[in-house]
Amino acid sequence: MLLAFIVTFGLIRLLTYAIHQNLGPFHDIVLGGGAQGTVHIHHYIWGLVLIAVCGFLALSVDAARWHPVLAIPFGIGLALVLDEFALLLQLKDVYWARQGRVSVDIAVLTAAALAVYYFGQCYWHTVAVELRRGFGGRRAEARKLGERP
């Protein structure tokens, strides 16, 4: 998920820069064009769809072996959404404005948090096991004493 997130965030930034500067064959995706005008489809929409589908599949699939596979499109979707975080926060298109910098900041923080988890995965799993063991021990102790856990 970490690699998918970082690569997607970098590529989508490059793509939006190319669209903004009219470089190459890239352009915005728009709907409409008649008397009602056009509606620009921001890439956070595609990210939300990916996150929703991955979340649904992760909950639906019994085999945990699919979770690492689902982490890849989830990371891609997360990058697409967080790239336009400032737009969602401001409710206006501030992608290239100074306020748009918050998207980059939140993406860097997210990548750092994912890296901390990824590189310390054994540690975090041990912490979770110890916490479960600790809470389970408290419940067993309370049962022996006839208390409510």
Short mmCIF file of C-alpha atoms in Angstrom, two decimals:
data_model
loop_
_atom_site.label_atom_id
_atom_site.label_comp_id
_atom_site.label_asym_id
_atom_site.label_seq_id
_atom_site.Cartn_x
_atom_site.Cartn_y
_atom_site.Cartn_z
CA MET A 1 0.00 0.00 0.00
CA LEU A 2 2.87 2.38 0.82
CA LEU A 3 4.49 2.01 -2.59
CA ALA A 4 1.15 2.23 -4.42
CA PHE A 5 0.31 5.38 -2.46
CA ILE A 6 3.64 7.14 -3.10
CA VAL A 7 3.85 6.24 -6.79
CA THR A 8 0.23 7.19 -7.46
CA PHE A 9 0.53 10.49 -5.60
CA GLY A 10 3.65 11.42 -7.59
CA LEU A 11 2.15 10.38 -10.93
CA ILE A 12 -1.17 12.16 -10.34
CA ARG A 13 0.71 15.35 -9.40
CA LEU A 14 2.67 15.10 -12.67
CA LEU A 15 -0.49 14.40 -14.66
CA THR A 16 -2.38 17.35 -13.19
CA TYR A 17 0.63 19.58 -13.82
CA ALA A 18 0.64 18.45 -17.47
CA ILE A 19 -3.08 19.19 -17.74
CA HIS A 20 -2.64 22.59 -16.06
CA GLN A 21 0.21 23.51 -18.44
CA ASN A 22 -1.48 22.01 -21.54
CA LEU A 23 1.37 19.55 -22.04
CA GLY A 24 0.77 16.42 -24.06
CA PRO A 25 -2.58 14.88 -24.89
CA PHE A 26 -3.92 15.15 -21.34
CA HIS A 27 -7.05 17.09 -20.41
CA ASP A 28 -9.74 17.26 -17.75
CA ILE A 29 -12.59 14.78 -17.75
CA VAL A 30 -15.85 16.69 -18.08
CA LEU A 31 -19.50 15.78 -18.43
CA GLY A 32 -22.06 17.82 -20.27
CA GLY A 33 -21.32 20.68 -22.55
CA GLY A 34 -24.83 21.76 -23.46
CA ALA A 35 -26.87 24.64 -22.08
CA GLN A 36 -26.30 23.33 -18.54
CA GLY A 37 -22.53 23.78 -18.85
CA THR A 38 -19.92 21.20 -17.99
CA VAL A 39 -19.05 19.37 -14.81
CA HIS A 40 -15.41 18.59 -14.13
CA ILE A 41 -14.92 15.11 -12.67
CA HIS A 42 -12.13 15.43 -10.10
CA HIS A 43 -9.87 12.44 -9.55
CA TYR A 44 -10.89 12.10 -5.90
CA ILE A 45 -14.14 10.58 -7.26
CA TRP A 46 -12.16 7.66 -8.76
CA GLY A 47 -10.27 7.37 -5.48
CA LEU A 48 -13.46 7.15 -3.45
CA VAL A 49 -14.76 4.43 -5.76
CA LEU A 50 -11.53 2.43 -5.37
CA ILE A 51 -11.55 2.81 -1.57
CA ALA A 52 -15.21 1.77 -1.35
CA VAL A 53 -14.75 -1.28 -3.59
CA CYS A 54 -11.60 -2.38 -1.73
CA GLY A 55 -13.29 -1.92 1.63
CA PHE A 56 -16.32 -3.91 0.52
CA LEU A 57 -14.13 -6.70 -0.86
CA ALA A 58 -11.95 -6.79 2.26
CA LEU A 59 -15.07 -7.26 4.38
CA SER A 60 -16.62 -9.78 1.98
CA VAL A 61 -13.63 -12.04 1.29
CA ASP A 62 -13.09 -14.64 3.99
CA ALA A 63 -9.46 -15.33 3.14
CA ALA A 64 -7.05 -12.83 4.69
CA ARG A 65 -4.53 -13.64 1.94
CA TRP A 66 -6.44 -11.19 -0.28
CA HIS A 67 -5.83 -8.24 2.05
CA PRO A 68 -2.30 -7.49 0.75
CA VAL A 69 -3.65 -7.62 -2.80
CA LEU A 70 -6.50 -5.25 -1.92
CA ALA A 71 -4.04 -2.90 -0.22
CA ILE A 72 -2.62 -1.92 -3.63
CA PRO A 73 -5.81 -0.44 -5.16
CA PHE A 74 -6.70 0.93 -1.71
CA GLY A 75 -3.38 2.81 -1.62
CA ILE A 76 -4.02 4.11 -5.14
CA GLY A 77 -7.48 5.31 -4.16
CA LEU A 78 -6.15 6.91 -0.98
CA ALA A 79 -3.56 8.85 -2.99
CA LEU A 80 -6.22 10.07 -5.44
CA VAL A 81 -8.43 11.31 -2.60
CA LEU A 82 -5.67 12.92 -0.55
CA ASP A 83 -4.23 14.65 -3.60
CA GLU A 84 -7.41 16.71 -3.66
CA PHE A 85 -7.81 16.94 0.12
CA ALA A 86 -7.52 20.75 0.04
CA LEU A 87 -10.37 20.91 -2.48
CA LEU A 88 -12.54 18.79 -0.20
CA LEU A 89 -11.55 20.86 2.83
CA GLN A 90 -12.15 24.26 1.18
CA LEU A 91 -15.07 23.15 -1.01
CA LYS A 92 -13.52 25.02 -3.93
CA ASP A 93 -10.77 24.27 -6.41
CA VAL A 94 -7.59 25.45 -4.68
CA TYR A 95 -5.33 22.76 -6.21
CA TRP A 96 -2.79 25.26 -7.59
CA ALA A 97 -3.42 27.98 -5.01
CA ARG A 98 -1.45 28.41 -1.78
CA GLN A 99 -4.22 26.67 0.17
CA GLY A 100 -3.70 23.60 -2.03
CA ARG A 101 -0.43 22.93 -0.24
CA VAL A 102 -2.39 21.20 2.54
CA SER A 103 -2.94 18.26 0.17
CA VAL A 104 0.80 17.74 -0.17
CA ASP A 105 1.29 18.10 3.59
CA ILE A 106 -1.39 15.54 4.44
CA ALA A 107 -0.02 13.15 1.81
CA VAL A 108 3.49 13.40 3.28
CA LEU A 109 2.11 12.75 6.78
CA THR A 110 0.11 9.79 5.49
CA ALA A 111 3.13 8.34 3.68
CA ALA A 112 5.19 8.76 6.86
CA ALA A 113 2.53 7.00 8.96
CA LEU A 114 2.32 4.16 6.43
CA ALA A 115 6.12 3.86 6.45
CA VAL A 116 6.21 3.73 10.27
CA TYR A 117 3.65 0.93 10.19
CA TYR A 118 5.26 -0.91 7.26
CA PHE A 119 8.83 -0.87 8.55
CA GLY A 120 7.77 -1.62 12.12
CA GLN A 121 5.16 -4.20 11.23
CA CYS A 122 6.53 -6.92 13.52
CA TYR A 123 6.60 -4.46 16.39
CA TRP A 124 3.00 -3.30 15.86
CA HIS A 125 1.74 -6.88 15.59
CA THR A 126 3.53 -7.76 18.84
CA VAL A 127 1.99 -4.71 20.53
CA ALA A 128 -1.49 -5.78 19.36
CA VAL A 129 -0.96 -9.33 20.64
CA GLU A 130 0.28 -8.04 24.00
CA LEU A 131 -2.66 -5.66 24.32
CA ARG A 132 -5.11 -8.45 23.53
CA ARG A 133 -3.35 -10.70 26.00
CA GLY A 134 -3.42 -7.96 28.63
CA PHE A 135 -7.11 -7.21 28.18
CA GLY A 136 -7.92 -10.92 28.05
CA GLY A 137 -5.98 -11.47 31.29
CA ARG A 138 -7.98 -8.70 32.96
CA ARG A 139 -11.25 -10.32 31.92
CA ALA A 140 -10.16 -13.73 33.21
CA GLU A 141 -9.04 -12.18 36.49
CA ALA A 142 -12.35 -10.34 36.87
CA ARG A 143 -14.28 -13.55 36.20
CA LYS A 144 -12.34 -15.34 38.94
CA LEU A 145 -13.21 -12.59 41.39
CA GLY A 146 -16.84 -12.50 40.25
CA GLU A 147 -16.54 -8.90 38.98
CA ARG A 148 -17.70 -7.52 35.70
CA PRO A 149 -14.78 -7.05 33.25
#
